[in-house]
CSV table of C-alpha atoms in Angstrom, one decimal:
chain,number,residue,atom,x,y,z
A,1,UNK,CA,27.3,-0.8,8.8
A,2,UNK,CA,27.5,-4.1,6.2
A,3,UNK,CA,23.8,-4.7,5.8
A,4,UNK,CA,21.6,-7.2,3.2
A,5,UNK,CA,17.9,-7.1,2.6
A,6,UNK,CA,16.7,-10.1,1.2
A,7,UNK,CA,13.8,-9.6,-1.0
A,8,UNK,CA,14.1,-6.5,-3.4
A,9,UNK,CA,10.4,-5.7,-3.3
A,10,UNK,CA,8.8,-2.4,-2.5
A,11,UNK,CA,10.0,-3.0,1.2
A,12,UNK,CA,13.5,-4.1,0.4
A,13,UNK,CA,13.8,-1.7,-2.2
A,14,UNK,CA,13.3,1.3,0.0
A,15,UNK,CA,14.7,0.4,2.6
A,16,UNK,CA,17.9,-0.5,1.5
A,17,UNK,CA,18.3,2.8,-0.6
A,18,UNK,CA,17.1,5.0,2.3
A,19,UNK,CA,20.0,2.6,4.9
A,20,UNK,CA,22.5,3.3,1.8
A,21,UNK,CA,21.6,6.6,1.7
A,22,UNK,CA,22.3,6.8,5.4
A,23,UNK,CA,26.2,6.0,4.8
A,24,UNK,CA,25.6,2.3,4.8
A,25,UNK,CA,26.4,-0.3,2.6
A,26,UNK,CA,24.2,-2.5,1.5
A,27,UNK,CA,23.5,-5.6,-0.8
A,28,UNK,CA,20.0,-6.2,-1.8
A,29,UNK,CA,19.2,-9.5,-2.7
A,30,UNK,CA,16.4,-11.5,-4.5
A,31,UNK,CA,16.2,-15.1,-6.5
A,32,UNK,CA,14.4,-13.3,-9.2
A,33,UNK,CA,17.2,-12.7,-11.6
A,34,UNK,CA,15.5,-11.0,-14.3
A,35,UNK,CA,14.5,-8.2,-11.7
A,36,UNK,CA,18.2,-8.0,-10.2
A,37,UNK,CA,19.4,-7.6,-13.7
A,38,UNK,CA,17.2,-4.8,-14.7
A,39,UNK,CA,18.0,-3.4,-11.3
A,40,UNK,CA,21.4,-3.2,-12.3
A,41,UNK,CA,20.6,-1.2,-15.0
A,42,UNK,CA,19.2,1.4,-13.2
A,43,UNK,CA,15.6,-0.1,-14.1
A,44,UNK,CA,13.0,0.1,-10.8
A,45,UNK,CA,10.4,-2.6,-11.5
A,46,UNK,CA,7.9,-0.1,-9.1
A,47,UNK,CA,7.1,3.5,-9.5
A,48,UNK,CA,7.8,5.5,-6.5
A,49,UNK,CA,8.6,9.2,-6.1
A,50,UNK,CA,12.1,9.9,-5.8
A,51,UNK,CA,13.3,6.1,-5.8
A,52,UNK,CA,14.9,5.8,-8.7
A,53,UNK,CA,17.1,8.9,-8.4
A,54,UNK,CA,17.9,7.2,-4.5
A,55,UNK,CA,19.2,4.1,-5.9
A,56,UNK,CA,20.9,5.4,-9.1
A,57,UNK,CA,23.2,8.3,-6.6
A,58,UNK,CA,23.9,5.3,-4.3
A,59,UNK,CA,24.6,2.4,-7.1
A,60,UNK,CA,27.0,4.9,-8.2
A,61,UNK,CA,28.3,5.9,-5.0
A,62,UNK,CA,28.9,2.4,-4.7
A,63,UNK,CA,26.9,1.5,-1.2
A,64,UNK,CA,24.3,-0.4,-2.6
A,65,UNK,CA,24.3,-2.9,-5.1
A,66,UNK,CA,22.2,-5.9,-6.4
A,67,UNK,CA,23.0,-9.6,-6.2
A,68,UNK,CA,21.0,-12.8,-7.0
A,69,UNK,CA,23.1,-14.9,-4.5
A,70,UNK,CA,21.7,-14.8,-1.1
A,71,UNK,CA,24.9,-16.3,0.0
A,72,UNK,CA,26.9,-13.9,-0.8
A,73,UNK,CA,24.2,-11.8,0.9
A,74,UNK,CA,24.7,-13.4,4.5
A,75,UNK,CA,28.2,-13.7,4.5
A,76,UNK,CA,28.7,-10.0,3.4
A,77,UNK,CA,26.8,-8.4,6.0
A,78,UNK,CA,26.0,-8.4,10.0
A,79,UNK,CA,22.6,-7.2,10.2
A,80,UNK,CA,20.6,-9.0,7.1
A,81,UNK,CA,16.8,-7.7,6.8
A,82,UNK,CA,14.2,-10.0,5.7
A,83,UNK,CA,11.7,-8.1,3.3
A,84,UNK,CA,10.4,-11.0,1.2
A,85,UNK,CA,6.8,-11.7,0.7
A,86,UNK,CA,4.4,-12.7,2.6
A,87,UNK,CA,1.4,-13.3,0.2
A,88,UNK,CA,-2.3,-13.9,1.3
A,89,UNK,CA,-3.7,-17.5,1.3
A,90,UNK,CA,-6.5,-18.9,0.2
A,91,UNK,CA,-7.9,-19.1,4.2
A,92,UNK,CA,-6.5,-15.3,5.0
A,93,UNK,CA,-3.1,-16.3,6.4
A,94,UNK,CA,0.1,-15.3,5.4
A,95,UNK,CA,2.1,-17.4,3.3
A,96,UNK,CA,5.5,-17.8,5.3
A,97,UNK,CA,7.2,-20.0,3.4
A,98,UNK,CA,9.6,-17.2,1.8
A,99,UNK,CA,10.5,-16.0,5.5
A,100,UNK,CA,11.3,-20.0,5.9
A,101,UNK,CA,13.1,-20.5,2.6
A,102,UNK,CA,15.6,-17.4,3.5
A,103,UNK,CA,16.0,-18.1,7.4
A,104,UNK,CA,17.0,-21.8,6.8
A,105,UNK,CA,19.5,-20.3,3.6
A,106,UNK,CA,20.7,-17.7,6.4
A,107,UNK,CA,21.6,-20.7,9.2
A,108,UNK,CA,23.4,-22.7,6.3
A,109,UNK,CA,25.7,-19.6,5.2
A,110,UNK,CA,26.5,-17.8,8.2
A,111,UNK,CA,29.7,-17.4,9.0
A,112,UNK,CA,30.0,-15.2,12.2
A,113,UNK,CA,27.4,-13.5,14.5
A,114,UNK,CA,24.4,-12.2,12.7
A,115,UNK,CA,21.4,-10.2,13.4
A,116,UNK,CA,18.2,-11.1,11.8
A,117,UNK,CA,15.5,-8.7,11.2
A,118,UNK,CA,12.4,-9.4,10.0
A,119,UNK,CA,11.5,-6.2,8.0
A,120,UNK,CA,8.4,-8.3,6.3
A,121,UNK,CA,4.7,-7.7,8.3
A,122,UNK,CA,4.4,-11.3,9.2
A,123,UNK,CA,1.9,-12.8,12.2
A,124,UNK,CA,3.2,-12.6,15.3
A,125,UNK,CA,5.0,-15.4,16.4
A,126,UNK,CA,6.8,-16.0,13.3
A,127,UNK,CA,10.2,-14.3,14.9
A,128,UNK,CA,9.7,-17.3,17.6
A,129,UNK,CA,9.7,-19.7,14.5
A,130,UNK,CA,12.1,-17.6,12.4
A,131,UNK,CA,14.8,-17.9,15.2
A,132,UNK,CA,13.6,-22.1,15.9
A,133,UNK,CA,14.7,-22.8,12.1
A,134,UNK,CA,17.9,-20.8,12.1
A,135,UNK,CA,18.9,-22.6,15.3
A,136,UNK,CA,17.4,-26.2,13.4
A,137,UNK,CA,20.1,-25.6,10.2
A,138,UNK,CA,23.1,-24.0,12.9
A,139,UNK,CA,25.1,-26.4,12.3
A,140,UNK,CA,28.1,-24.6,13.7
A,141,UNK,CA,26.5,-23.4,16.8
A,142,UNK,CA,27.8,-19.4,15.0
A,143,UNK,CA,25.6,-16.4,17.8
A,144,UNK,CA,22.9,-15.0,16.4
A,145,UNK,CA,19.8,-13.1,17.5
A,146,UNK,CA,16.3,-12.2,15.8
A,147,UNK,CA,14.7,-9.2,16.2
A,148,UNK,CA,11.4,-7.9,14.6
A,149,UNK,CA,11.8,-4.4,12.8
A,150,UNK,CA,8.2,-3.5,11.0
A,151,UNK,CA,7.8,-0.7,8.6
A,152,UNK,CA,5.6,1.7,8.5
A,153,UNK,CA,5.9,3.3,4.9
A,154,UNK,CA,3.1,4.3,2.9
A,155,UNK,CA,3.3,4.3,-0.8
A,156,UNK,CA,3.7,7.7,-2.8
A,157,UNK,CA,5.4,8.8,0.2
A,158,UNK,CA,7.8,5.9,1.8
A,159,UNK,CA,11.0,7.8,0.9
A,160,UNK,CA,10.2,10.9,3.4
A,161,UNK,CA,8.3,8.1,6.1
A,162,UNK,CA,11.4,6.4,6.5
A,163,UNK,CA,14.0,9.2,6.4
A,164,UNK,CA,11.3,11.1,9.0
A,165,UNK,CA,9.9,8.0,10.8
A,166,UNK,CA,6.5,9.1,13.3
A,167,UNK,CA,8.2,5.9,15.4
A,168,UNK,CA,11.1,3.0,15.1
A,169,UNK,CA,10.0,-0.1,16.4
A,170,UNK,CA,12.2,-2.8,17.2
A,171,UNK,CA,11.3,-5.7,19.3
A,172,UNK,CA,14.7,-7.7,20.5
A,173,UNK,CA,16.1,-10.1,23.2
A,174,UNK,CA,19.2,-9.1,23.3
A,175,UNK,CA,21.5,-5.8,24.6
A,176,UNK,CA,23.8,-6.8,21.5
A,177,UNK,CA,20.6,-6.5,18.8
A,178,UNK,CA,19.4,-3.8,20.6
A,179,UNK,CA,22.4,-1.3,19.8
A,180,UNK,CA,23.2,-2.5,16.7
A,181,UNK,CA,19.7,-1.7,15.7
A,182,UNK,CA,19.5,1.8,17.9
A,183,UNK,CA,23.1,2.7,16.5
A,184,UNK,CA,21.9,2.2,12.6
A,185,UNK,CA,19.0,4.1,13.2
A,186,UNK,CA,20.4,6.9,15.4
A,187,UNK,CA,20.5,9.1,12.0
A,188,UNK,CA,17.5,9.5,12.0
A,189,UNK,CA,16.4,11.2,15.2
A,190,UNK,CA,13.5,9.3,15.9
A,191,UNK,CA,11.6,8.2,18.8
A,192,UNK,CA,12.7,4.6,19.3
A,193,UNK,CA,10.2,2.1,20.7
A,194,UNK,CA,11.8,-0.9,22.2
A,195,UNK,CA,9.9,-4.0,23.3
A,196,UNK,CA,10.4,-8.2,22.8
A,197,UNK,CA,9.6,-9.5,19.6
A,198,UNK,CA,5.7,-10.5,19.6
A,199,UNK,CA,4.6,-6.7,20.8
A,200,UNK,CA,6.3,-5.7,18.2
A,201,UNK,CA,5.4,-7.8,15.4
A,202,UNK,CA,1.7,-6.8,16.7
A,203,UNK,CA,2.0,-3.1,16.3
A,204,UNK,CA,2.4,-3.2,12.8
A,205,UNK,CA,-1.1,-5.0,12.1
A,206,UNK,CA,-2.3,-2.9,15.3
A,207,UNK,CA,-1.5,0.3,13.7
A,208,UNK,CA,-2.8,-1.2,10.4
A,209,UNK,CA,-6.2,-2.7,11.0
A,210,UNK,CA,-6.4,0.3,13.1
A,211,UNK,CA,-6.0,2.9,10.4
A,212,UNK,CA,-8.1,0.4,8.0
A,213,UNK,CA,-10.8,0.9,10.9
A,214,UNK,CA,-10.8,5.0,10.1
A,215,UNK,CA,-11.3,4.5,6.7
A,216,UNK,CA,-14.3,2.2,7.2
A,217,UNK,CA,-15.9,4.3,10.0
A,218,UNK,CA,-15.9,7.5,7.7
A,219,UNK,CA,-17.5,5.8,4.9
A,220,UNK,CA,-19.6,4.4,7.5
A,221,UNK,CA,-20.5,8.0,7.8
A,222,UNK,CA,-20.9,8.7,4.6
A,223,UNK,CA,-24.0,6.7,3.9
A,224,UNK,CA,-25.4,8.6,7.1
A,225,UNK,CA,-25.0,11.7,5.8
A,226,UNK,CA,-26.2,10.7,2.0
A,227,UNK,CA,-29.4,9.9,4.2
A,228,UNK,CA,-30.2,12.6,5.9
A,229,UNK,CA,-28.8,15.5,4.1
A,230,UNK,CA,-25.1,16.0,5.5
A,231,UNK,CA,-22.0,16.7,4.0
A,232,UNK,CA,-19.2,13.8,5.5
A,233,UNK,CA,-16.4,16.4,4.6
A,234,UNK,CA,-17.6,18.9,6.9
A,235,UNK,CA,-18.4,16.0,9.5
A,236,UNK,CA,-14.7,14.7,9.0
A,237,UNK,CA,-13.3,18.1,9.8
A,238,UNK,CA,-15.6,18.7,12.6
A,239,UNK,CA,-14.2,15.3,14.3
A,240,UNK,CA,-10.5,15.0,13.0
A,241,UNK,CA,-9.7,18.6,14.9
A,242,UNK,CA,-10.1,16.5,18.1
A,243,UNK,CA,-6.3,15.8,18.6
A,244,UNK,CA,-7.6,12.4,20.2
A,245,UNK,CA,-9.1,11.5,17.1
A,246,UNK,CA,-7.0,13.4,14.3
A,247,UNK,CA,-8.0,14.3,10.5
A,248,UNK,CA,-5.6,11.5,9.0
A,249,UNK,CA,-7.4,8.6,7.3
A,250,UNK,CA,-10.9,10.4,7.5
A,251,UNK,CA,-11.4,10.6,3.5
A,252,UNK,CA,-14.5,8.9,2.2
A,253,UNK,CA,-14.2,7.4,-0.7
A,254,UNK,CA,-14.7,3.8,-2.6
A,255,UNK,CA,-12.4,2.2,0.1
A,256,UNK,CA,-9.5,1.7,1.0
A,257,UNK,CA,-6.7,-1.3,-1.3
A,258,UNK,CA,-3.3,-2.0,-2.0
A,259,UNK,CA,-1.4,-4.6,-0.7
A,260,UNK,CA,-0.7,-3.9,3.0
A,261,UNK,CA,-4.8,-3.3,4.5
A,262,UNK,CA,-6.6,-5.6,2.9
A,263,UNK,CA,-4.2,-8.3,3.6
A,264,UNK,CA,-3.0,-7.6,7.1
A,265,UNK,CA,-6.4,-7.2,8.5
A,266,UNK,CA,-7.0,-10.6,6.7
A,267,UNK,CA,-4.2,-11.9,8.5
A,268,UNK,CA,-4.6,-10.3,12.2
A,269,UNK,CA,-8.7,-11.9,11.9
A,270,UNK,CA,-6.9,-14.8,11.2
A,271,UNK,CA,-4.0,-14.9,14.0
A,272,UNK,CA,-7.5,-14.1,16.5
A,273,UNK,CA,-8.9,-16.9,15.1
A,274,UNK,CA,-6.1,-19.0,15.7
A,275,UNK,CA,-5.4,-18.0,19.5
A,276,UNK,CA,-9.2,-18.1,20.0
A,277,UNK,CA,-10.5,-15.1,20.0
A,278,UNK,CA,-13.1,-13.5,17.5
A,279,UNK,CA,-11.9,-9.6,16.4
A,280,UNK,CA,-15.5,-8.9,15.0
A,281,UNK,CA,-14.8,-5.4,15.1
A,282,UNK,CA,-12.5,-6.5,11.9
A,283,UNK,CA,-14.6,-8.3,10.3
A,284,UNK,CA,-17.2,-5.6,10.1
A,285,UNK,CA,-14.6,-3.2,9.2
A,286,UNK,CA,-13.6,-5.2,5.8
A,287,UNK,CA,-17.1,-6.0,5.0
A,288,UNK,CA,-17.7,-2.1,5.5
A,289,UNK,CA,-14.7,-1.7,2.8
A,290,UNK,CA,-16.5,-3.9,0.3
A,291,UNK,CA,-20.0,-2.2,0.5
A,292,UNK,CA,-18.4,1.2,-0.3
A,293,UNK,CA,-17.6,-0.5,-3.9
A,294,UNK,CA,-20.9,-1.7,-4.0
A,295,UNK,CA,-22.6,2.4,-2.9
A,296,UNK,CA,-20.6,3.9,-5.6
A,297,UNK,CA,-21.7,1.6,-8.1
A,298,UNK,CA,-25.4,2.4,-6.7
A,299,UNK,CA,-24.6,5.6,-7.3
A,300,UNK,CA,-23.5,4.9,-11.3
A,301,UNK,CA,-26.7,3.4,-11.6
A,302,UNK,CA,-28.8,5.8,-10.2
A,303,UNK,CA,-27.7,8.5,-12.3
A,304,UNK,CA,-27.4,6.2,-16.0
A,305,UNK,CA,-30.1,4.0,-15.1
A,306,UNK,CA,-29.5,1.6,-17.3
A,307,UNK,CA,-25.5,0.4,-17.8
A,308,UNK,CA,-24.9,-1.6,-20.6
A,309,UNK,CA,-23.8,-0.2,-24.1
A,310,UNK,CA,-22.8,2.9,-21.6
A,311,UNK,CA,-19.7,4.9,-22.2
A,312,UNK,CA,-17.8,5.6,-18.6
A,313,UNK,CA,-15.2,7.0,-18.4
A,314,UNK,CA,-13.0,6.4,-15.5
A,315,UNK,CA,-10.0,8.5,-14.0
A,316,UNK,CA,-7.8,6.7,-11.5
A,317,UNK,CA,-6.8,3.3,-12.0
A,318,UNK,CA,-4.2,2.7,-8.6
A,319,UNK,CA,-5.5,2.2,-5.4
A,320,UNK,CA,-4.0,5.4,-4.6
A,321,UNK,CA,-2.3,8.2,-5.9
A,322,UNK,CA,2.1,8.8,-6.4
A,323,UNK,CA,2.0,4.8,-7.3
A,324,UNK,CA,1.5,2.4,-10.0
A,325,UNK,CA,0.3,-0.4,-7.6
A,326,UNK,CA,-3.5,-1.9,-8.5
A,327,UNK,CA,-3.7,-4.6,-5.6
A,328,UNK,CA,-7.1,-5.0,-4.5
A,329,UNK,CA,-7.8,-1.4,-6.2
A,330,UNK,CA,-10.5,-0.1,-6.0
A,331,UNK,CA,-11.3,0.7,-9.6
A,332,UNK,CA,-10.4,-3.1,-10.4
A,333,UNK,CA,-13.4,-4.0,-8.7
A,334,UNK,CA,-15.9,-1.5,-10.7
A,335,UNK,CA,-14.9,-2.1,-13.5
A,336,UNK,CA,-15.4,-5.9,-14.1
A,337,UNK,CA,-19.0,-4.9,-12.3
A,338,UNK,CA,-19.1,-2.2,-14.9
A,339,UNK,CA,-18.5,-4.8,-17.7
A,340,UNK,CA,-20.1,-7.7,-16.7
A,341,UNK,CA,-23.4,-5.0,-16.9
A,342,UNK,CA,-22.2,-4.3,-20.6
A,343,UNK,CA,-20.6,-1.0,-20.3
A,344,UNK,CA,-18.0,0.1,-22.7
A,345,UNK,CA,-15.1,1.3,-20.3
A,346,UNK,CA,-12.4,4.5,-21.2
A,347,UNK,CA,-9.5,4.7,-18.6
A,348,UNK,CA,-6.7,7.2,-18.0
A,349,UNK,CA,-4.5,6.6,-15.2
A,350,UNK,CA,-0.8,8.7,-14.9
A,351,UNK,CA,1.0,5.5,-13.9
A,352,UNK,CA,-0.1,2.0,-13.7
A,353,UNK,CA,-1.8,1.2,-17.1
A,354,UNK,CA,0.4,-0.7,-18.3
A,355,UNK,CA,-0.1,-3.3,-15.3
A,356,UNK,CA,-4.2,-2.9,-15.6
A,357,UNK,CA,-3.4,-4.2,-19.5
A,358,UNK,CA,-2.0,-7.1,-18.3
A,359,UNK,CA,-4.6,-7.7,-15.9
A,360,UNK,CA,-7.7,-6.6,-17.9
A,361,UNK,CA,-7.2,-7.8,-21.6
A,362,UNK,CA,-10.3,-6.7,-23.2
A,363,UNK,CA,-13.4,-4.4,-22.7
A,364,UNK,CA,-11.5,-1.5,-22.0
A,365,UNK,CA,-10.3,1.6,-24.2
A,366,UNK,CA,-7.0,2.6,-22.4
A,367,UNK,CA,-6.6,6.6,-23.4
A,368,UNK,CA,-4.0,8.9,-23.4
A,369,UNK,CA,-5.0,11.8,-21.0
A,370,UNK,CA,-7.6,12.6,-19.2
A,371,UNK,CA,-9.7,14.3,-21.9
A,372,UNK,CA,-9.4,11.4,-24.5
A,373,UNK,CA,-11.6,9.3,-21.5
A,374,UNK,CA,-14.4,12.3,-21.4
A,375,UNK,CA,-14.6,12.9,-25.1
A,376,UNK,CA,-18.4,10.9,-25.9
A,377,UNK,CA,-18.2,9.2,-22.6
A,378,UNK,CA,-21.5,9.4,-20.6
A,379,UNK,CA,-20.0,9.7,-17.4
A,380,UNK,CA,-17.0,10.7,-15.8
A,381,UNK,CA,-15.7,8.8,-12.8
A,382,UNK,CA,-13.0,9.8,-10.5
A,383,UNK,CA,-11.6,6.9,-8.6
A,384,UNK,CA,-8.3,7.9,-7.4
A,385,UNK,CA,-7.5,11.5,-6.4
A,386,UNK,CA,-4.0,12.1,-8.5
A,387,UNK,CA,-3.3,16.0,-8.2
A,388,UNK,CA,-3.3,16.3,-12.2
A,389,UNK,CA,-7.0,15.2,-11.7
A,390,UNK,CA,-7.9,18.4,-9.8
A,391,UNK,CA,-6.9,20.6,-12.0
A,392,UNK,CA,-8.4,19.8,-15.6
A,393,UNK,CA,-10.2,22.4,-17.5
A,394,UNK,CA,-13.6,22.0,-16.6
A,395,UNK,CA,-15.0,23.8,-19.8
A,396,UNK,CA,-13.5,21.3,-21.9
A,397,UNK,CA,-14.4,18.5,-19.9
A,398,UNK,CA,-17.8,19.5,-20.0
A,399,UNK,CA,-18.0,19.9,-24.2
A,400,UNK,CA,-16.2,16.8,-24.3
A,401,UNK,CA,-18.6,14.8,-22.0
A,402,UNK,CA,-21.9,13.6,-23.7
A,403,UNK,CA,-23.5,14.6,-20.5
A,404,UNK,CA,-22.2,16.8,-18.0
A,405,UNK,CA,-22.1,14.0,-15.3
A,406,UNK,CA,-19.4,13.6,-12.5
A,407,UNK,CA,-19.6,11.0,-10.1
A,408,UNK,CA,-16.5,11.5,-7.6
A,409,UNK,CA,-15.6,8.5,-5.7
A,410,UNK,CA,-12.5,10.4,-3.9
A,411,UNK,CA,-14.3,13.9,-3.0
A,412,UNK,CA,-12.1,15.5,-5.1
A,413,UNK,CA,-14.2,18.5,-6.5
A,414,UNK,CA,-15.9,21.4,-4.3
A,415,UNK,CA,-19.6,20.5,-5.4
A,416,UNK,CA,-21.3,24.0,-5.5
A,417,UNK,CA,-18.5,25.3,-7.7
A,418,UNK,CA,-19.1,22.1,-10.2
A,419,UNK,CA,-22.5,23.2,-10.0
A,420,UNK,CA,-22.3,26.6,-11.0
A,421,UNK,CA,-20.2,25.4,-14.1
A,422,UNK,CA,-23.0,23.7,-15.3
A,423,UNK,CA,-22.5,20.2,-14.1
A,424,UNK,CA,-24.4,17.1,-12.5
A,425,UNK,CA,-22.1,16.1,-9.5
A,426,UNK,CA,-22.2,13.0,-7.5
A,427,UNK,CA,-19.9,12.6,-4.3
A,428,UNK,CA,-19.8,10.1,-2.1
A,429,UNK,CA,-21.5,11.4,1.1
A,430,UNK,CA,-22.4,14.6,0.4
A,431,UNK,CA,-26.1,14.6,0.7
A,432,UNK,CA,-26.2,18.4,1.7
A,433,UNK,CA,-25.1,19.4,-2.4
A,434,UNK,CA,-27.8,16.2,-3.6
């Protein structure tokens, strides 16, 4: 099939490599020029494993390509994906006016029937409103239809999500929109959930604030079992073997980031809000989120007693690992509390330091590995679990360190064997190893 995406974000980006991939061609579009251009060059503003390589075989293949004119977008293609951004505001709601800005550009330039996906996570109604501005600017009275289309892609791994989807979703109100979307996805051998727009639009912040919940409930437990003496690892595995409840998403940690929970559960409290009804259960769930920050930096305390002129050393600086994204990170957050208590920070993260520089322009010693951080440092903090981070040398770690002090924010290291080499470990609920 001819298909656009407009908005070459992480969204767009991988999903119109994955749909080129597929056999497809496809124009990716975005009014930020400078990104289209380095695009062109082979140059992905976003680290994300095996992207690059995706769009470099297919630019080459000639089935995807990169344009700054969204006109030439809507004209060249049937099915056009919206993946811009829908930004947090100040009161928790999305910002729309992207999805706007392209549907009224879409009505302007069309040219013949076109399907209209919304590929964003927006609130739901927006594809009633999506569909009430493209019929506003329709001049020419051309058929169309809207459909909603959410992804479910997490980073570090939204390459293998969307070529081996759990689930597509498509919500539609029309035969015509249904096939076209059931045809382009019939590659992929998925189970295919089809529904009208709204349910759809409210699975994906469902399935997110649901997920968001997991988190929250495990660290919940977590400061249980620091209590009385329980190891939340062993807890997690004894309740994610239950196939009702599952072992994904049960990791205690510092919380959960990034740019999709924190947001969308912003947004669905919001949407309640709106249509009158309170989700409380939400609410507690993101306040639960920012207490974990606020444990683990009980913890730091704890254990240093007093923080300023302190050396920490900090491992991890994305909010997860296999990506260079720091939106609502985690370690964002403890740092400036480490700072504004005077400590001298050291960081080493694989990926994203260059984007913490540019966010964090002093009080911070940005190192080259993971051993430059622990050499004089009086700490050592993991915050996010990259694989590189479980296997250091643990001997050198320990001579480097100016005491032998661990405090794990991810659960990353079996505590009896750090122990027995010697060392002071902290995890977050494991009061059984205290």
């Amino acid at each position: 099939m001819n298909i656009s995406i407009i908005g070459s974000g992480y969204v767009g980006l991988v999903t119109g490599a994955c749909f080129a991939e597929l056999g497809n061609t496809v124009i990716c579009a975005d009014n930020n020029t400078k990104k289209i251009a380095s695009l062109k060059k082979g140059i992905v503003p976003i680290y994300e494993p095996g992207l690059e390589e995706l769009i470099v075989t297919n630019v080459r293949k000639k089935r995807l390509k990169f344009i700054s004119n969204i006109k030439e977008a809507v004209k060249s293609s049937e099915v056009i994906f919206l993946a811009v951004g829908t930004p947090s505001l100040e009161n928790g709601e999305a910002d729309l006016t992207g999805i706007e800005d392209v549907a009224r550009n879409i009505a302007i330039n069309m040219t013949g029937y076109k399907l209209i996906v919304e590929k964003s996570t927006v609130p739901v109604e927006t594809g009633k409103w999506v569909k009430h501005t493209i019929e506003i600017y329709n001049k020419h009275k051309i058929k169309f239809d809207v459909a909603s289309n959410p992804e479910f892609l997490k980073e570090g791994q939204a390459i293998n999500d969307f070529m081996h989807p759990d689930r597509i979703v498509i919500g539609v109100e029309s035969k015509k929109a249904r096939d076209l979307l059931a045809s382009l996805y019939k590659p992929l051998n998925a189970p295919l959930v089809v529904t009208d727009i709204k349910s759809a639009e409210l699975i994906k912040h469902a399935s997110n604030s649901f997920l968001a919940i997991k988190i929250s409930f495990i660290n919940a437990i977590s400061r249980i079992c620091d209590k009385v003496g329980a190891d939340v690892v062993e807890v997690a595995l004894g309740m994610g073997l239950d196939k009702r409840i599952g072992k994904s998403f049960l990791n205690a940690g510092v919380g959960y980031g990034g740019s999709c929970f924190p947001k969308d559960l912003d947004a669905f409290i919001t949407i309640s809000e709106k249509l009158g009804y309170s989700f409380d259960l939400l609410k507690t769930v993101r306040e639960i989120n920012q207490q974990q920050k606020d444990f683990f930096l009980g913890k730091i305390k704890e254990k240093l007693w007093i923080i300023k002129d302190k050396t920490i050393g900090i491992l991890g600086l994305s909010f997860k690992p296999n990506t260079d994204d720091i939106r609502n990170a985690p370690a964002i957050d403890i740092i400036e509390s480490l700072r504004l208590e005077g400590a001298k920070i050291k960081a080493y993260d694989p990926c994203c330091m260059d984007k913490v520089k540019v966010q964090i322009k002093d009080g911070i010693k940005f190192c080259k590995d993971s051993y430059e951080v622990c050499r004089d440092s009086d700490c050592l903090l993991i915050i996010t679990e990259w694989d590189e981070f479980k296997e250091l040398d643990f001997t050198k770690v320990k001579r480097l360190l100016k005491r032998p002090l661990i405090i794990d924010g991810r659960n990353v290291y079996d505590p009896q064997a750090m122990k027995k080499m010697g060392f002071n470990y902290v995890g977050v609920g494991r009061g059984k190893h205290a």
